[in-house]
Coordinates of C-alpha atoms and ligand atoms in Angstrom, one line a residue:
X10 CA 0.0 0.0 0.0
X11 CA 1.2 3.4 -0.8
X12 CA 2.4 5.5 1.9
X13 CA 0.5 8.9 2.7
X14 CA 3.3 11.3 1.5
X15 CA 2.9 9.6 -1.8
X16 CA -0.8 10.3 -2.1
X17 CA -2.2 12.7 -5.2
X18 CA -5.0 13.8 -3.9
X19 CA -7.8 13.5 -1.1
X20 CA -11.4 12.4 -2.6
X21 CA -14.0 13.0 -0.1
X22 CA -17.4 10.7 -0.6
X23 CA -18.8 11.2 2.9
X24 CA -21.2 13.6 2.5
X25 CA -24.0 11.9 4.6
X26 CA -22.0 12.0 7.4
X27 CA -20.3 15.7 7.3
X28 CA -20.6 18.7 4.8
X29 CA -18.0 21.2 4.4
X30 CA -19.7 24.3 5.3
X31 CA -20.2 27.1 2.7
X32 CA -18.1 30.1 2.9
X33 CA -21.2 32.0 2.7
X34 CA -22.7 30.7 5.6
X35 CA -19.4 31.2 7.1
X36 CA -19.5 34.4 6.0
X37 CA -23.1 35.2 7.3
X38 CA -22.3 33.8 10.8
X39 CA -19.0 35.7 11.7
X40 CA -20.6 38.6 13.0
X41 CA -22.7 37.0 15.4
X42 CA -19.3 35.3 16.6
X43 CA -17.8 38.8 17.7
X44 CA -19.5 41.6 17.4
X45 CA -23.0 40.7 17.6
X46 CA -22.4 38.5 20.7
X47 CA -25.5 39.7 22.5
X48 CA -28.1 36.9 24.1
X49 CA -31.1 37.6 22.5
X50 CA -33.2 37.6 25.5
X51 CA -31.3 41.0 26.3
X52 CA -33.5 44.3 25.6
X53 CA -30.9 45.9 24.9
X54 CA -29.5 46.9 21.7
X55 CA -26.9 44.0 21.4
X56 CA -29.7 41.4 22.3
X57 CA -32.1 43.0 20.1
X58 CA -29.5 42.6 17.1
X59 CA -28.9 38.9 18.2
X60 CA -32.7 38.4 18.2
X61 CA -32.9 40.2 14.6
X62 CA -30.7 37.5 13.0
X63 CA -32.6 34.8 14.7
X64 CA -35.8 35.9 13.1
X65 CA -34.4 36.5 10.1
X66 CA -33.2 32.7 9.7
X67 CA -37.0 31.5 11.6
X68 CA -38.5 33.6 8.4
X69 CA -35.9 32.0 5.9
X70 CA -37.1 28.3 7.5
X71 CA -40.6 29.4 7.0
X72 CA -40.7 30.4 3.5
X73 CA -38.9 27.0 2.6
X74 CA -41.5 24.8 4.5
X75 CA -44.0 26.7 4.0
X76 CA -45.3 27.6 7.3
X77 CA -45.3 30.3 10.0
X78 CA -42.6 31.7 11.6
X79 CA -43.8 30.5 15.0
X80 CA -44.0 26.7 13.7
X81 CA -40.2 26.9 13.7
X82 CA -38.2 25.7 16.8
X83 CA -34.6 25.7 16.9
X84 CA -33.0 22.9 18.4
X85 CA -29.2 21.6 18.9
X86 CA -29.3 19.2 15.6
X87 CA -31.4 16.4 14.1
X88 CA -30.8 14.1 17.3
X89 CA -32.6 16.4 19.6
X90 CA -35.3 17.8 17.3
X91 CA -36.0 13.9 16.4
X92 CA -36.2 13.2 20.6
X93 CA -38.1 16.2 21.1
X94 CA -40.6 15.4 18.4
X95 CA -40.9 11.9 19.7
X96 CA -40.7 11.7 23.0
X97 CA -42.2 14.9 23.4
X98 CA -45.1 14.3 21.4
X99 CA -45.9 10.8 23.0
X100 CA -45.6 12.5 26.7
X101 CA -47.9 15.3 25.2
X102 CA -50.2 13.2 23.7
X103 CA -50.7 10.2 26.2
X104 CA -54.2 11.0 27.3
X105 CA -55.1 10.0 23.8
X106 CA -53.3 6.6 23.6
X107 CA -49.8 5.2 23.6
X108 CA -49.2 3.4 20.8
X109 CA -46.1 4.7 18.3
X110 CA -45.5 3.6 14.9
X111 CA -42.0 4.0 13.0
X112 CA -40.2 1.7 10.8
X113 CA -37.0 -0.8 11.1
X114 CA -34.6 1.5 8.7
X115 CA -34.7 5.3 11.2
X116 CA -32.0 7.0 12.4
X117 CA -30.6 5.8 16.1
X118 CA -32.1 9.2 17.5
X119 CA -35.5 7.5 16.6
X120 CA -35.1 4.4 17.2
X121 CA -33.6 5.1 20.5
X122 CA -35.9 7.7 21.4
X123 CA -38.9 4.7 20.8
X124 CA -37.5 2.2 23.1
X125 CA -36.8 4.9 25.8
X126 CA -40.9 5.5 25.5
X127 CA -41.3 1.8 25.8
X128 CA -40.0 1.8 29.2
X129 CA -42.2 4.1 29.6
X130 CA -45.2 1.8 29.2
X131 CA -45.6 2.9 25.6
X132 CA -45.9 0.1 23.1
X133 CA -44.2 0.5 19.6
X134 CA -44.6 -1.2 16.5
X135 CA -41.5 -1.2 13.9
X136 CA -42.9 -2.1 10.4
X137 CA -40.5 -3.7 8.0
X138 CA -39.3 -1.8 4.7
X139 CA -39.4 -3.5 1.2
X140 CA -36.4 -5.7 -0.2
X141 CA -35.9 -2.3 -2.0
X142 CA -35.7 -0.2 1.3
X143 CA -38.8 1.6 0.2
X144 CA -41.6 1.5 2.9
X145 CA -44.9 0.2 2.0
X146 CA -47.6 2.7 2.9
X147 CA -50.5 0.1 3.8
X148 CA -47.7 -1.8 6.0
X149 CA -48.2 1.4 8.3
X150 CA -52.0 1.8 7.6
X151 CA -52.3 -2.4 9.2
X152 CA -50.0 -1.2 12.1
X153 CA -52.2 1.3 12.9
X154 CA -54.4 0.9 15.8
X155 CA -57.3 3.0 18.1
X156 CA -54.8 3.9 20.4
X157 CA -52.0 4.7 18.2
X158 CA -50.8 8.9 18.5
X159 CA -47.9 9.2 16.1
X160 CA -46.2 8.0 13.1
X161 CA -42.1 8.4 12.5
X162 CA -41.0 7.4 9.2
X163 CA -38.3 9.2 7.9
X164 CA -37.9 11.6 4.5
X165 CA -34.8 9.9 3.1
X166 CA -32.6 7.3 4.5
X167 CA -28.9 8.3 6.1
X168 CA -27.4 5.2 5.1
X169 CA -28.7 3.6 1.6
X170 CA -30.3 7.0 0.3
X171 CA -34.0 5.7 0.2
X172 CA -36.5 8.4 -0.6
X173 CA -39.8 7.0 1.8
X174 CA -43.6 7.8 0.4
X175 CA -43.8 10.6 2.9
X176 CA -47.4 12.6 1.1
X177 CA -49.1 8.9 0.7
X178 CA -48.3 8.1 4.3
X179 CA -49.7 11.5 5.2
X180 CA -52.7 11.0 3.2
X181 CA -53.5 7.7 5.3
X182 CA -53.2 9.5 9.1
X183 CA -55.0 12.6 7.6
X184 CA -58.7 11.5 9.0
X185 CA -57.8 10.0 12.0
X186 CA -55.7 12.2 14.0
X187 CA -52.6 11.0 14.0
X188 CA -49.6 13.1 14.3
X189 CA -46.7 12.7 11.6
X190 CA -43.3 13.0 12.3
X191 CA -40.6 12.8 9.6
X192 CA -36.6 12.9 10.2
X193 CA -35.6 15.4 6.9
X194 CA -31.8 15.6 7.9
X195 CA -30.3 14.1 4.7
X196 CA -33.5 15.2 2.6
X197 CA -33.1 18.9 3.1
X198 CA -30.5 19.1 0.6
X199 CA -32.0 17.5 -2.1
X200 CA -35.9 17.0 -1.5
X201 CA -39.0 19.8 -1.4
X202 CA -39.2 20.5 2.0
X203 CA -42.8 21.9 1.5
X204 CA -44.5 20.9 5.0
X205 CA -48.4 21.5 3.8
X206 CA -47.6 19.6 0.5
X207 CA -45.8 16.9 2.6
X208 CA -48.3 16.7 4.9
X209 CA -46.2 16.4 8.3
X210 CA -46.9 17.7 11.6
X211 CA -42.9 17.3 12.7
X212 CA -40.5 17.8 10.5
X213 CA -36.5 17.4 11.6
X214 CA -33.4 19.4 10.1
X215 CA -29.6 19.8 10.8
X216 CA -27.5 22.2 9.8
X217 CA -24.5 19.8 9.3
X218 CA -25.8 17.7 6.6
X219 CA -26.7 21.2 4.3
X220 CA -23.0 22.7 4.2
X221 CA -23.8 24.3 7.4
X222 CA -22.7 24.8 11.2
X223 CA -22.9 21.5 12.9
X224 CA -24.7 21.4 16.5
X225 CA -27.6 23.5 14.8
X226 CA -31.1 22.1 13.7
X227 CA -34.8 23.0 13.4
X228 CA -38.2 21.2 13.9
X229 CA -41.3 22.3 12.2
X230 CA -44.2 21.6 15.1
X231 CA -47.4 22.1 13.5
X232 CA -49.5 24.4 15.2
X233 CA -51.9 22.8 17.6
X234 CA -49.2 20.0 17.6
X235 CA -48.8 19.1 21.5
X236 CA -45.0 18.7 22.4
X237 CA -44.2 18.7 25.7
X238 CA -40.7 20.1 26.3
X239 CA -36.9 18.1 27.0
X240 CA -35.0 20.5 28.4
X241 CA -36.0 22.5 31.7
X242 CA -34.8 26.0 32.1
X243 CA -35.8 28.9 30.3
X244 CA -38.9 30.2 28.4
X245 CA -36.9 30.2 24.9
X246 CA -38.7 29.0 21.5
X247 CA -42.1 29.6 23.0
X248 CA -41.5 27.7 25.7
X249 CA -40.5 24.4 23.7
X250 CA -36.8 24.6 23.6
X251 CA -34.7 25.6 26.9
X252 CA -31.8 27.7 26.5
X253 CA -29.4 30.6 25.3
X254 CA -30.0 30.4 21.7
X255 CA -26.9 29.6 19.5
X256 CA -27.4 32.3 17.1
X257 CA -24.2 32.0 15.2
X258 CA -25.6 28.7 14.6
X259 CA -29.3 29.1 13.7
X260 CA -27.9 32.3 11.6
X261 CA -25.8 29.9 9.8
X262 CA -28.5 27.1 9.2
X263 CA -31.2 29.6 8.2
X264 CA -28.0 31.0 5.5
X265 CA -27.4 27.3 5.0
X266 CA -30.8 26.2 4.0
X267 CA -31.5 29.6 1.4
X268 CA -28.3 28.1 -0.3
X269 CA -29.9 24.7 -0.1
X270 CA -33.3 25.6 -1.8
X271 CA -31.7 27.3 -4.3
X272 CA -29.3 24.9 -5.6
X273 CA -31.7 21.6 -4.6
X274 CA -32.8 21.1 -8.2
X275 CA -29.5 21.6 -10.8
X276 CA -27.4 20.3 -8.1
X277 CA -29.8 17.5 -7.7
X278 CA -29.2 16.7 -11.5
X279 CA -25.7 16.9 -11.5
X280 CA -25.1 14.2 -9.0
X281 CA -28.0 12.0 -9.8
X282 CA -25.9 11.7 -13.3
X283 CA -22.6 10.8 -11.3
X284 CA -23.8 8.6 -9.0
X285 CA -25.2 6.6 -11.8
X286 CA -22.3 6.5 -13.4
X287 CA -20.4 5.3 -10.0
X288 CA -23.0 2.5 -9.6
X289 CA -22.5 1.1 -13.0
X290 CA -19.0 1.4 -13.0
X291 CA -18.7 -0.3 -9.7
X292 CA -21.6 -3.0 -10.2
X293 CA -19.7 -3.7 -13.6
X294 CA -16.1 -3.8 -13.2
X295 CA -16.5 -5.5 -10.2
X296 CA -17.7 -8.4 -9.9
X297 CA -20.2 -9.7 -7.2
X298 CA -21.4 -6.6 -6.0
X299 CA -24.7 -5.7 -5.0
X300 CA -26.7 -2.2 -4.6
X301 CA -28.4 -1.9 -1.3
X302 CA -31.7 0.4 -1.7
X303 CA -33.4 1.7 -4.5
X304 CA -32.0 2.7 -7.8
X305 CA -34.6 5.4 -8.5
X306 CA -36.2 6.2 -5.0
X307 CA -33.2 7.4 -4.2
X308 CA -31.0 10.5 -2.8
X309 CA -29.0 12.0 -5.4
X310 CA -25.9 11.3 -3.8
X311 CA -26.0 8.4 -2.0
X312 CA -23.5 4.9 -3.3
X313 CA -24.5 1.7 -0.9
X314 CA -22.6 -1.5 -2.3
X315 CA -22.1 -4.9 -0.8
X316 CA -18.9 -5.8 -2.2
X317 CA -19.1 -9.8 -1.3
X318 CA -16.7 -11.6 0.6
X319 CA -15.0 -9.1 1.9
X320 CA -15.3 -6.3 4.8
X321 CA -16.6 -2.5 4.2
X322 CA -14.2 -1.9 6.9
X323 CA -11.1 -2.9 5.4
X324 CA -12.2 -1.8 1.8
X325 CA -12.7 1.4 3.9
X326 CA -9.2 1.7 5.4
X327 CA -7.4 0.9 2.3
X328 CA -9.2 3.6 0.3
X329 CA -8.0 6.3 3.3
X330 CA -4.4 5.0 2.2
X331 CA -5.2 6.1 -1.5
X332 CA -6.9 9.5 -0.3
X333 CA -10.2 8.6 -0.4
X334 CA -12.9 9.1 2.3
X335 CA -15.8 7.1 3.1
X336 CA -18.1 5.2 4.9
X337 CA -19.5 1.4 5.7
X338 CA -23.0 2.7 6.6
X339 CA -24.0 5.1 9.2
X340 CA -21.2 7.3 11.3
X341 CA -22.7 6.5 14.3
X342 CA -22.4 2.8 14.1
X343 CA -18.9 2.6 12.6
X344 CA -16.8 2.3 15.8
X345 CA -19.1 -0.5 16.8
X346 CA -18.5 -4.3 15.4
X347 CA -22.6 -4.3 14.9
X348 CA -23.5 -4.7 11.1
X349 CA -26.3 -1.9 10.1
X350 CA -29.4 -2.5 10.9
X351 CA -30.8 -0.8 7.8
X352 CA -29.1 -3.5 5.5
X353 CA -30.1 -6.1 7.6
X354 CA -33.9 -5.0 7.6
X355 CA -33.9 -5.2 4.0
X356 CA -33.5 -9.0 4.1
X357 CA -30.0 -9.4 3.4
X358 CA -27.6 -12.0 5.7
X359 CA -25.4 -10.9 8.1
X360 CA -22.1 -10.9 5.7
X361 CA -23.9 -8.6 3.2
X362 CA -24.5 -6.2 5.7
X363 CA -20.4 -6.3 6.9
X364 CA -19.9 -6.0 3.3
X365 CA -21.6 -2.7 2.8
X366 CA -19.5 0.5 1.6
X367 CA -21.3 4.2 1.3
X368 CA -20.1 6.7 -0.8
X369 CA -22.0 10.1 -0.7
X370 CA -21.3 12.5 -3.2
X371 CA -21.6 16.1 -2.4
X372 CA -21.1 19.8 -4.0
X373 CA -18.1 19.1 -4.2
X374 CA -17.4 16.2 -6.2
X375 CA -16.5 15.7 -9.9
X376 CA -16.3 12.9 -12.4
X377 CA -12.9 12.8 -12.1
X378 CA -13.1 12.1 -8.3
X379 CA -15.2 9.1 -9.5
X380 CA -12.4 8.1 -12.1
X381 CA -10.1 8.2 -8.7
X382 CA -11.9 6.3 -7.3
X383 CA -12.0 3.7 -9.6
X384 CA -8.3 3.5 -10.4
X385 CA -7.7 1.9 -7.4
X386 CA -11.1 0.2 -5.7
X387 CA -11.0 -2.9 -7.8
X388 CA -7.5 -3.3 -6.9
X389 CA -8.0 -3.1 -3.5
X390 CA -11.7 -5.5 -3.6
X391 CA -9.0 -8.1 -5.5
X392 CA -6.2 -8.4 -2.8
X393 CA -8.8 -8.1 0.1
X394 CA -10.8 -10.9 -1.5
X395 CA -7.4 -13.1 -1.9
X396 CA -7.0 -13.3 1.9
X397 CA -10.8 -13.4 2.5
X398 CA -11.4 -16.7 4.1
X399 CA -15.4 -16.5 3.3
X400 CA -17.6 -16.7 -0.3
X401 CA -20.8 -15.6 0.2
X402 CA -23.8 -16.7 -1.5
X403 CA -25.3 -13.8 -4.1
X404 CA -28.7 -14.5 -3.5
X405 CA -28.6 -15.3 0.1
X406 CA -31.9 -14.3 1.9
X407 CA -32.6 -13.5 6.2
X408 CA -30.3 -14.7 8.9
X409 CA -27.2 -16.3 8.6
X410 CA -25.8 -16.2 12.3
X411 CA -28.4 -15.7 14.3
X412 CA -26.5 -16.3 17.4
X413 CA -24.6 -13.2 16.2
X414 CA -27.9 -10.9 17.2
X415 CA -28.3 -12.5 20.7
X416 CA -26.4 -9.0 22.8
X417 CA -28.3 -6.1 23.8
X418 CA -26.9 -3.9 20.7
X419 CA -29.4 -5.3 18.2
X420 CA -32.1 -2.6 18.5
X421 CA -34.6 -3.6 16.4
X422 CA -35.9 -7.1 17.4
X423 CA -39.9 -6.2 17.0
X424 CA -41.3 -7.5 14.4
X425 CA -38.8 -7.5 11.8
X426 CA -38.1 -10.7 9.5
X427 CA -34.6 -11.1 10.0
X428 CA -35.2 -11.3 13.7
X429 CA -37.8 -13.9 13.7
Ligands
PLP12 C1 -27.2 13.2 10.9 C2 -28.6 12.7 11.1 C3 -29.2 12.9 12.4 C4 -28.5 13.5 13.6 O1 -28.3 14.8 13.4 P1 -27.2 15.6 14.4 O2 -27.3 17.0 13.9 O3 -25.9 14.9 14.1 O4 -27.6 15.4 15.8 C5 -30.5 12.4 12.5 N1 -31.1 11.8 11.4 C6 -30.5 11.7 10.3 C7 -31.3 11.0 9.1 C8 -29.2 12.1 10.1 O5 -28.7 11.9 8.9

C-alpha cells in the first residue's frame, strides 16, 4: 500500500455524514461570533440585534417549509429535534393513547428515542421496509391501531439513500388524527421541503448535513401540535426549547438552508448523473457486488454497495491510504463491530451487511473524483478478497448467524423478518 506522502489527492465521498460548510454561511455567521455577541433575550441593543438574526433565519425556515414563523423551533441538531418530536409528542399526547408507529430502517435518535418511551409503558410497532428499502404505505395503515398517536418514518434514509412515500403516508393518518413525524436531515438538501404539500406535523433538520454549522437544527411543530418540552430551564422558543440560543448557529443554518433551496434542483441533477455513473462502473467492473436500496427512490448522492466476501471496513481503510474518504454505513455505528441494521432490515444476511461500503457525493465532487476512485477500488476488492477466508452466496436471503444478534446492541428485534 502506498504510503500517505505519496498520495495525489484527497477524494471526499462522505457527505451523509459531514458537509464542508459554505463560505457563505461562514460568512453570514461571523458577525454573530464577535461583534454581535448579544443573548437575544437581552432588551438591549446587542440582544435585540442577536434576536434580529434569529428571526431573520425563523422567516428564511418558514418560506422553505411553508409555514409560520412561529411553527419553527430551533433545536441543537437532528438528534434532539428527532427526541423532542418523539418523545415529546408521546408524553404530550398520552391522554389520547400510547401506541407509536416507525419503521426498522430510522435514524438511532428515533429508534432510541422509541425504546426509551417503551419503558415508559408505551408500546411501539416497527414495520418492515421493502427488499428495495422503500416502505410500503399500507404496511403502516395495518400497524395502525385506536390507540395509536404518532407516526415516524423518515424523508430519506442516512445510510442507503432511500426516498420513503412521505405525502401517501400522510394521506392515510389525515382523517384520524394522527400526528406525523418525519426525520428530513439528509433530505433537506436534495428533497422539497414543503411541509403542507408533505403533509407532516414534525419535521426534523440539521445544519451539518446542508453545508452548514454542525450542532444546529430545526423542527417544524405544527401548530396545535402538542410537544411537551426536553430540556428545563428557560422560556426560549415559545416555551419548547430551553436555553441561550446559538445564534451564530441558527444564523448559519437559516443561510445554509436559502443556499440549499436554491441549488436543490441543478445540483440534484448533476449528482444523480454521477452517481449513476459510480453505480454502473462499480456494479460492472466489479464483480459480485450488490446495490443496497433503491435505484430510483433514491438521494441524489447516495452509493450503498455490498462488495461480497470481503469487509466495508477494510475496503474502507485501504481507500483512506489512497486518499479517499468514506463510509460502511451510518457514522454513528462505525466504531461498533454491529452490522447496520438498515441492510439487515432489507433481508439481506449478516455478511452482506459487513460488506456494505457508502459513498456520498456532495457539492463538491466531480467525475474525475469518481475516475479516482475507480483506479484503485477494484485493486483493493481483488487483494482483500485473496486473503478473504469466506464466499458468500449472491442471493442469500434472512439470517445467517443468528446467534450473532443474541447481545443487547441489536435494536430492532420487534417484528422485523430477520429477527424472527
Ligand atoms: C445526521 C442525522 C441525524 C442526527 O443529526 P445531528 O445533527 O448529528 O444530531 C438524524 N437523522 C438523520 C437522518 C441524520 O442523517
Amino acid at each position: 500500500m502506498s504510503k500517505e506522502t505519496e498520495i495525489k489527492r484527497r477524494v471526499y465521498l462522505d457527505h451523509a455524514a459531514a458537509t464542508p460548510m459554505d463560505l457563505r454561511v461562514k460568512e453570514a455567521m461571523d458577525s454573530y461570533m464577535t461583534d454581535e455577541y448579544g443573548n437575544a433575550g437581552g432588551l438591549y441593543r446587542e440582544g435585540r440585534r442577536a434576536k434580529d438574526g434569529i428571526d431573520h433565519a425563523r422567516k428564511s425556515l418558514a418560506r422553505i417549509l411553508s409555514c409560520r414563523p412561529d411553527e419553527v423551533v430551533f433545536t441543537s441538531g437532528g438528534t434532539e429535534g428527532d427526541v423532542l418530536a418523539i418523545i415529546g409528542t408521546a408524553r404530550a399526547n398520552k391522554d389520547r393513547g400510547s401506541h407509536i408507529v416507525t419503521t426498522t430502517i430510522e435514524h438511532q435518535a428515533v429508534l432510541e428515542s422509541c425504546e426509551a418511551l417503551e419503558k415508559e409503558g408505551f408500546e411501539v410497532t416497527y414495520v418492515d421496509v421493502e427488499p428495495n428499502g422503500v416502505v410500503d404505505p399500507k404496511k403502516i395503515e395495518s400497524a395502525l391501531r385506536d390507540d395509536t398517536i404518532l407516526v415516524s418514518v423518515m424523508y430519506a434514509n442516512n445510510e442507503i439513500g432511500t426516498i420513503q412515500p412521505i405525502r401517501n403516508i400522510a394521506k392515510i393518518l389525515k382523517d384520524r388524527k394522527i400526528i406525523f413525524h418525519t426525520d428530513a436531515c439528509q433530505a433537506s438538501e436534495y428533497l422539497d421541503l414543503d411541509v403542507q404539500k408533505l403533509g407532516v406535523d414534525l419535521l426534523v433538520l440539521n445544519g451539518s448535513k446542508v453545508y452548514g454549522p454542525k450542532g444546529v437544527g430545526a423542527v417544524f411543530v405544527r401548530n396545535g401540535t402538542r410537544v411537551r418540552p426536553i430540556l428545563f430551564g428557560g422560556a426560549q422558543e415559545g416555551k419548547r426549547r430551553a436555553g441561550t440560543e446559538n445564534v451564530p448557529g441558527i444564523v448559519g443554518l437559516g443561510r445554509a438552508l436559502e443556499i440549499a433551496d436554491e441549488m436543490k434542483v441543478r445540483e440534484g441533477a448533476r449528482l444523480s448523473e454521477l452517481r449513476d455513473y459510480l453505480i454502473s462502473r462499480i456494479t460492472k467492473e466489479i464483480k459480485r457486488t450488490i446495490l443496497n436500496g433503491d435505484a430510483k427512490e433514491r438521494l441524489p448522492n447516495n452509493v450503498n454497495i455490498s462488495i461480497l466476501d470481503i469487509e466495508g471496513e477494510a475496503t474502507l481503510l485501504y481507500l483512506d491510504n489512497y486518499g479517499i474518504a468514506c463510509s460502511t454505513g451510518s457514522a454513528c455505528t462505525s466504531e461498533s463491530l454491529d452490522p447496520s441494521h438498515v441492510i439487515l432490515a432489507l433481508g439481506k444476511p449478516y455478511e452482506h451487511a459487513h460488506a456494505s461500503i457508502r459513498f456520498t457525493l456532495g457539492r463538491g465532487t466531480k467525475k474525475e473524483d469518481l475516475d479516482y476512485l475507480m483506479e484503485y477500488l477494484p485493486g483493493v476488492v481483488t487483494t482483500l478478497r485473496k486473503i478473504s477466508p469466506i464466499t458468500v452466496e449472491e442471493d442469500a436471503k434472512g439470517m445467517s448467524h443468528p446467534e450473532a444478534f443474541a447481545g443487547e446492541n441489536m435494536r430492532v428485534k420487534a417484528n422485523s423478518k430477520n429477527y424472527k
